XYZ file of C-alpha atoms in Angstrom:
359
model
C 13.267 -9.959 -1.187
C 10.487 -10.350 -3.726
C 9.794 -13.834 -5.051
C 7.892 -14.772 -8.187
C 7.750 -17.182 -11.090
C 8.807 -14.736 -13.835
C 10.726 -11.469 -13.527
C 10.286 -9.204 -16.560
C 12.928 -6.538 -17.109
C 11.549 -3.774 -19.316
C 8.141 -2.109 -19.390
C 7.801 -1.330 -23.073
C 5.198 -2.888 -25.348
C 6.768 -6.366 -25.266
C 7.191 -6.459 -21.495
C 3.682 -5.198 -20.795
C 2.085 -7.500 -23.377
C 3.958 -10.422 -21.811
C 2.768 -9.415 -18.339
C -0.796 -9.197 -19.665
C -0.575 -12.692 -21.141
C 1.009 -14.203 -18.023
C -1.679 -12.586 -15.891
C -4.323 -14.272 -18.024
C -2.520 -17.616 -17.750
C -2.208 -17.445 -13.961
C 1.608 -17.196 -13.976
C 3.001 -14.926 -11.258
C 5.321 -12.147 -12.400
C 7.031 -8.934 -11.358
C 7.881 -6.317 -13.990
C 10.733 -3.829 -13.549
C 11.107 -0.685 -15.672
C 14.104 1.600 -15.170
C 12.356 4.681 -16.537
C 9.878 6.738 -14.555
C 7.245 5.808 -17.145
C 6.114 2.719 -19.032
C 6.193 2.416 -22.807
C 9.859 2.287 -23.776
C 10.075 3.608 -27.326
C 6.341 4.354 -27.296
C 6.130 7.923 -26.069
C 3.978 10.998 -26.696
C 4.511 14.734 -26.513
C 2.000 15.956 -23.940
C 0.758 19.266 -25.364
C -2.120 21.365 -24.085
C -4.065 20.302 -27.188
C -3.460 16.603 -26.616
C -0.917 13.828 -27.085
C 1.197 13.472 -30.220
C 3.301 10.362 -30.804
C 7.058 10.941 -30.826
C 7.962 7.269 -30.956
C 6.195 4.903 -33.360
C 3.056 6.346 -34.923
C 1.535 3.796 -37.284
C 0.407 0.229 -37.677
C -0.980 -1.437 -40.776
C -3.607 -3.833 -42.118
C -2.168 -7.330 -42.080
C -0.821 -6.948 -38.520
C -3.354 -9.046 -36.595
C -1.756 -8.979 -33.136
C -1.840 -5.237 -32.605
C -5.258 -4.917 -34.252
C -6.630 -7.659 -32.000
C -5.077 -6.192 -28.874
C -6.489 -2.750 -29.603
C -9.945 -4.245 -30.093
C -9.665 -6.385 -26.952
C -8.720 -3.350 -24.870
C -11.612 -1.289 -26.210
C -9.405 1.267 -27.958
C -10.115 2.918 -31.295
C -8.000 3.326 -34.388
C -8.310 5.868 -37.194
C -6.842 6.187 -40.657
C -3.804 8.350 -41.278
C -4.907 11.571 -42.987
C -4.125 11.213 -46.705
C -6.155 13.862 -48.533
C -4.337 16.453 -50.617
C -1.018 16.919 -52.344
C 2.485 15.944 -51.302
C 5.280 18.543 -51.322
C 8.884 18.067 -52.388
C 12.070 20.127 -52.246
C 15.449 19.245 -53.655
C 18.760 20.375 -52.174
C 18.537 23.971 -53.388
C 15.378 24.563 -55.426
C 11.882 25.844 -54.616
C 9.177 23.710 -53.068
C 7.125 21.723 -55.561
C 3.531 20.744 -54.789
C 1.265 18.175 -56.375
C 4.041 15.569 -56.463
C 1.753 12.703 -55.432
C -0.304 11.775 -52.415
C 0.301 10.880 -48.785
C 2.989 8.227 -48.553
C 1.483 6.686 -45.400
C -1.976 6.312 -46.914
C -3.606 3.119 -45.679
C -1.864 3.090 -42.322
C -3.650 3.283 -38.972
C -3.101 5.383 -35.881
C -4.548 5.149 -32.385
C -6.936 7.642 -30.834
C -5.234 9.263 -27.869
C -1.787 8.272 -29.238
C -0.118 4.914 -28.782
C 0.447 5.791 -25.134
C -3.245 4.944 -24.730
C -2.301 1.343 -25.562
C 0.429 1.375 -22.910
C -1.927 2.881 -20.330
C -4.549 0.232 -21.079
C -2.045 -2.624 -20.714
C -0.783 -1.243 -17.399
C -4.362 -0.976 -16.145
C -4.945 -4.679 -16.928
C -2.344 -6.044 -14.500
C -2.027 -5.769 -10.705
C -0.409 -2.434 -9.938
C 1.750 -3.864 -7.170
C 3.479 -6.136 -9.715
C 4.706 -3.405 -12.086
C 7.478 -1.097 -10.942
C 8.905 2.083 -12.495
C 12.219 3.643 -11.481
C 13.455 0.084 -10.961
C 16.888 -0.130 -12.583
C 18.380 -3.625 -12.689
C 22.057 -3.684 -11.710
C 22.754 -7.433 -11.623
C 21.270 -10.660 -12.972
C 22.625 -13.799 -11.339
C 21.827 -17.464 -11.688
C 20.994 -18.718 -8.227
C 20.415 -22.426 -7.584
C 17.403 -23.457 -9.634
C 16.364 -19.889 -10.394
C 17.606 -16.395 -11.159
C 18.047 -13.420 -8.857
C 17.938 -9.833 -10.035
C 19.224 -6.927 -7.973
C 17.925 -3.366 -8.286
C 19.775 -0.071 -7.913
C 17.942 0.678 -4.656
C 19.216 -2.569 -3.110
C 15.999 -4.545 -3.453
C 16.100 -7.928 -5.126
C 13.747 -10.419 -6.740
C 14.153 -14.168 -6.993
C 12.384 -15.868 -9.925
C 12.229 -19.155 -11.761
C 12.886 -17.284 -15.004
C 13.954 -13.804 -16.091
C 12.800 -12.239 -19.365
C 14.821 -9.328 -20.714
C 12.246 -7.277 -22.621
C 14.753 -4.594 -23.613
C 16.697 -3.957 -26.833
C 19.492 -6.541 -27.259
C 22.280 -3.979 -26.991
C 20.811 -2.717 -23.716
C 20.647 -6.319 -22.472
C 24.257 -6.890 -23.543
C 25.434 -4.122 -21.201
C 23.782 -5.615 -18.094
C 25.992 -7.386 -15.513
C 25.442 -11.168 -15.571
C 26.725 -13.782 -13.129
C 27.987 -16.032 -14.476
C 28.939 -13.890 -17.456
C 27.332 -14.663 -20.774
C 29.616 -16.339 -23.268
C 31.539 -14.198 -25.781
C 29.329 -15.608 -28.550
C 26.154 -14.613 -26.688
C 27.439 -11.103 -25.932
C 28.555 -10.685 -29.522
C 25.150 -11.793 -30.807
C 23.362 -9.257 -28.598
C 25.700 -6.454 -29.631
C 25.257 -7.247 -33.312
C 21.483 -6.633 -33.280
C 20.775 -2.965 -34.094
C 18.007 -1.253 -32.140
C 15.267 -0.201 -34.528
C 14.861 3.594 -34.694
C 17.398 4.142 -31.881
C 19.483 6.473 -34.015
C 16.500 8.530 -35.194
C 14.988 11.822 -34.043
C 11.529 13.316 -34.537
C 10.389 16.934 -34.499
C 6.733 17.697 -33.674
C 4.906 21.024 -33.831
C 1.341 21.489 -32.510
C -0.998 24.171 -33.936
C -4.454 25.613 -33.307
C -5.752 23.922 -36.449
C -4.527 21.857 -39.386
C -4.368 24.861 -41.719
C -2.450 22.971 -44.429
C -5.501 20.802 -45.081
C -7.555 23.830 -46.147
C -4.811 24.610 -48.657
C -5.211 21.194 -50.282
C -2.059 19.731 -48.726
C -1.849 16.344 -47.050
C 0.906 17.372 -44.633
C 3.246 14.945 -46.372
C 6.526 16.299 -47.676
C 9.892 14.927 -48.781
C 13.096 16.918 -48.709
C 16.695 16.666 -49.824
C 17.459 20.019 -48.183
C 16.520 19.367 -44.557
C 16.880 19.384 -41.701
C 13.750 17.183 -41.906
C 13.827 14.555 -44.635
C 10.281 13.198 -44.307
C 7.240 15.067 -42.942
C 3.711 13.902 -42.149
C 0.423 15.127 -40.716
C 0.509 14.010 -37.058
C -2.942 15.334 -36.149
C -5.379 13.309 -34.109
C -8.678 11.968 -35.303
C -10.876 14.769 -36.739
C -7.813 17.019 -36.810
C -7.240 17.586 -33.089
C -4.659 18.012 -31.794
C -3.425 19.577 -35.031
C 0.198 18.671 -35.590
C 2.997 18.106 -38.072
C 6.024 15.934 -37.497
C 9.213 15.132 -39.349
C 12.161 12.769 -39.189
C 15.512 14.532 -38.840
C 17.743 13.753 -41.803
C 20.968 14.426 -39.916
C 22.698 11.516 -38.249
C 22.976 11.471 -34.466
C 26.460 12.978 -34.264
C 25.563 15.844 -36.605
C 22.413 16.540 -34.574
C 24.456 16.963 -31.419
C 26.656 19.555 -33.144
C 23.613 21.587 -34.267
C 21.456 21.078 -31.200
C 20.543 24.707 -30.485
C 19.420 25.555 -34.024
C 17.550 22.443 -35.149
C 14.096 23.336 -33.820
C 14.010 26.741 -35.496
C 15.398 25.278 -38.711
C 12.629 22.658 -38.661
C 9.923 25.305 -38.176
C 11.325 27.326 -41.075
C 11.219 24.186 -43.178
C 7.550 23.664 -42.253
C 6.956 27.258 -43.355
C 8.593 26.605 -46.737
C 6.124 23.775 -47.300
C 2.968 24.984 -45.602
C 3.254 28.765 -45.307
C 4.143 31.343 -42.615
C 1.527 30.076 -40.136
C 3.821 27.120 -39.540
C 6.290 29.448 -37.814
C 3.908 29.983 -34.880
C 3.084 26.643 -33.239
C 1.400 26.397 -29.867
C 4.182 24.051 -28.780
C 6.922 21.911 -30.277
C 9.217 19.075 -29.275
C 12.393 17.467 -30.599
C 12.768 13.868 -29.452
C 16.237 12.464 -30.125
C 16.159 8.735 -29.401
C 19.922 8.458 -29.770
C 20.205 10.399 -26.493
C 18.059 7.913 -24.574
C 20.539 5.656 -22.731
C 17.817 3.073 -22.060
C 17.153 2.831 -25.798
C 20.376 3.519 -27.672
C 23.971 2.346 -27.286
C 27.006 3.916 -29.032
C 26.741 1.545 -32.015
C 23.161 2.717 -32.571
C 24.438 6.195 -33.493
C 25.326 4.876 -36.936
C 22.239 5.191 -39.163
C 20.649 2.043 -40.559
C 20.691 1.839 -44.358
C 18.017 -0.869 -44.566
C 15.573 -2.752 -42.374
C 17.602 -5.484 -40.620
C 16.715 -9.153 -40.898
C 15.667 -9.521 -37.278
C 15.025 -12.659 -35.210
C 16.446 -14.507 -32.209
C 19.939 -15.893 -32.941
C 20.265 -19.572 -32.059
C 23.019 -18.819 -29.543
C 20.527 -16.770 -27.483
C 17.936 -19.547 -27.220
C 17.849 -21.617 -24.035
C 20.376 -19.500 -22.107
C 20.893 -20.762 -18.545
C 18.763 -23.817 -19.353
C 15.939 -21.574 -20.504
C 15.849 -19.523 -17.330
C 17.079 -16.389 -19.149
C 14.919 -15.251 -22.085
C 15.234 -12.379 -24.546
C 12.060 -10.720 -25.808
C 11.764 -7.511 -27.803
C 10.737 -6.547 -31.314
C 14.265 -7.122 -32.607
C 14.088 -10.793 -31.540
C 10.629 -11.418 -33.019
C 10.024 -14.386 -35.322
C 8.282 -11.973 -37.723
C 7.715 -8.237 -38.194
C 10.950 -7.451 -36.340
C 11.308 -3.751 -35.481
C 7.566 -3.076 -35.662
C 5.041 -3.045 -32.829
C 3.593 -6.205 -34.360
C 7.017 -7.747 -33.846
C 7.060 -6.626 -30.216
C 3.796 -8.497 -29.684
C 5.061 -11.533 -31.603
C 8.093 -11.660 -29.283
C 5.840 -11.472 -26.219
C 3.659 -14.238 -27.658
C 6.665 -16.488 -28.282
C 8.084 -16.088 -24.777
C 4.676 -16.341 -23.099
C 4.178 -19.748 -24.720
C 7.612 -20.920 -23.555
C 7.050 -19.657 -20.020
C 3.650 -21.312 -19.772
C 5.081 -24.632 -20.935
C 7.859 -24.352 -18.336
C 5.360 -23.725 -15.524
C 2.911 -26.479 -16.436
C 3.088 -28.686 -14.511
C 6.275 -27.087 -13.176
C 9.726 -25.938 -14.109
C 12.046 -28.903 -14.454
């Protein structure tokens, strides 16, 4: 049996940022990620030309935590490409160009994709304390601590457990004793940001649309993509376009075999026939990721939720069970900045609990 001060369940941005902060504070931890990779909703399509984000892509000025972390880790940001005209198509008419400029102008992206941030965080902590393929099957209060059990039969005893996973994923975990109905209901009521969405990415030899005076931005009421952007790396390589699928998750499942070709034909309507011949493409449907989305997440969000940690989820098991993810952040909930704010909040609580000792 492993033994530590803090067991972190979830190796996305919040879990890894928390591990990084605890490492710096001298608090022992073990981190368990059920996937075979770290990053959670941060993921990239690994093409021969380079990585292209298929989870979150952008961050913005006025988000000091992620900007500071990127600087501290020696990573580099670059501005989203915003030169040229935006395209628009209505439900049945021809494509219109010159309808404005790039809608994501002013946003930042990360050289090497946001996976570079995940890789850098993983590299900052002891490798024997972070575990992939480590699915948690039980979380039990045990004496003055908490014991977690893994699918392979291993277990870890800790003073505290932090669930750095979306609330609806946490709600489905087996707890002993069981969480109260009010606590389970609160977890289930928090929608997972972007869990019902899907992205389509196509990678090309070069960003040919730029030479035609187009920004790569497009809006559509025809579909299947409703919003399209230039997803190219810094200086245009890898050259890529991506779009958000406008169909809800259930409709996507019914049209699964035709969506990719329909998306490429839509790119061609906007940017010309060269868009029909990508070097590679990828459709990432987050609603099909069981470690991200639950059945209630299949219903599309109509607005950005008012996120935060419900009072009923504070101090669970006398503070030995903590919830930390972007959806529980005190600010910027749903964004990567929120993920870091959640890690910051829990790190402060954990450090107080372990100095001079957990009472």
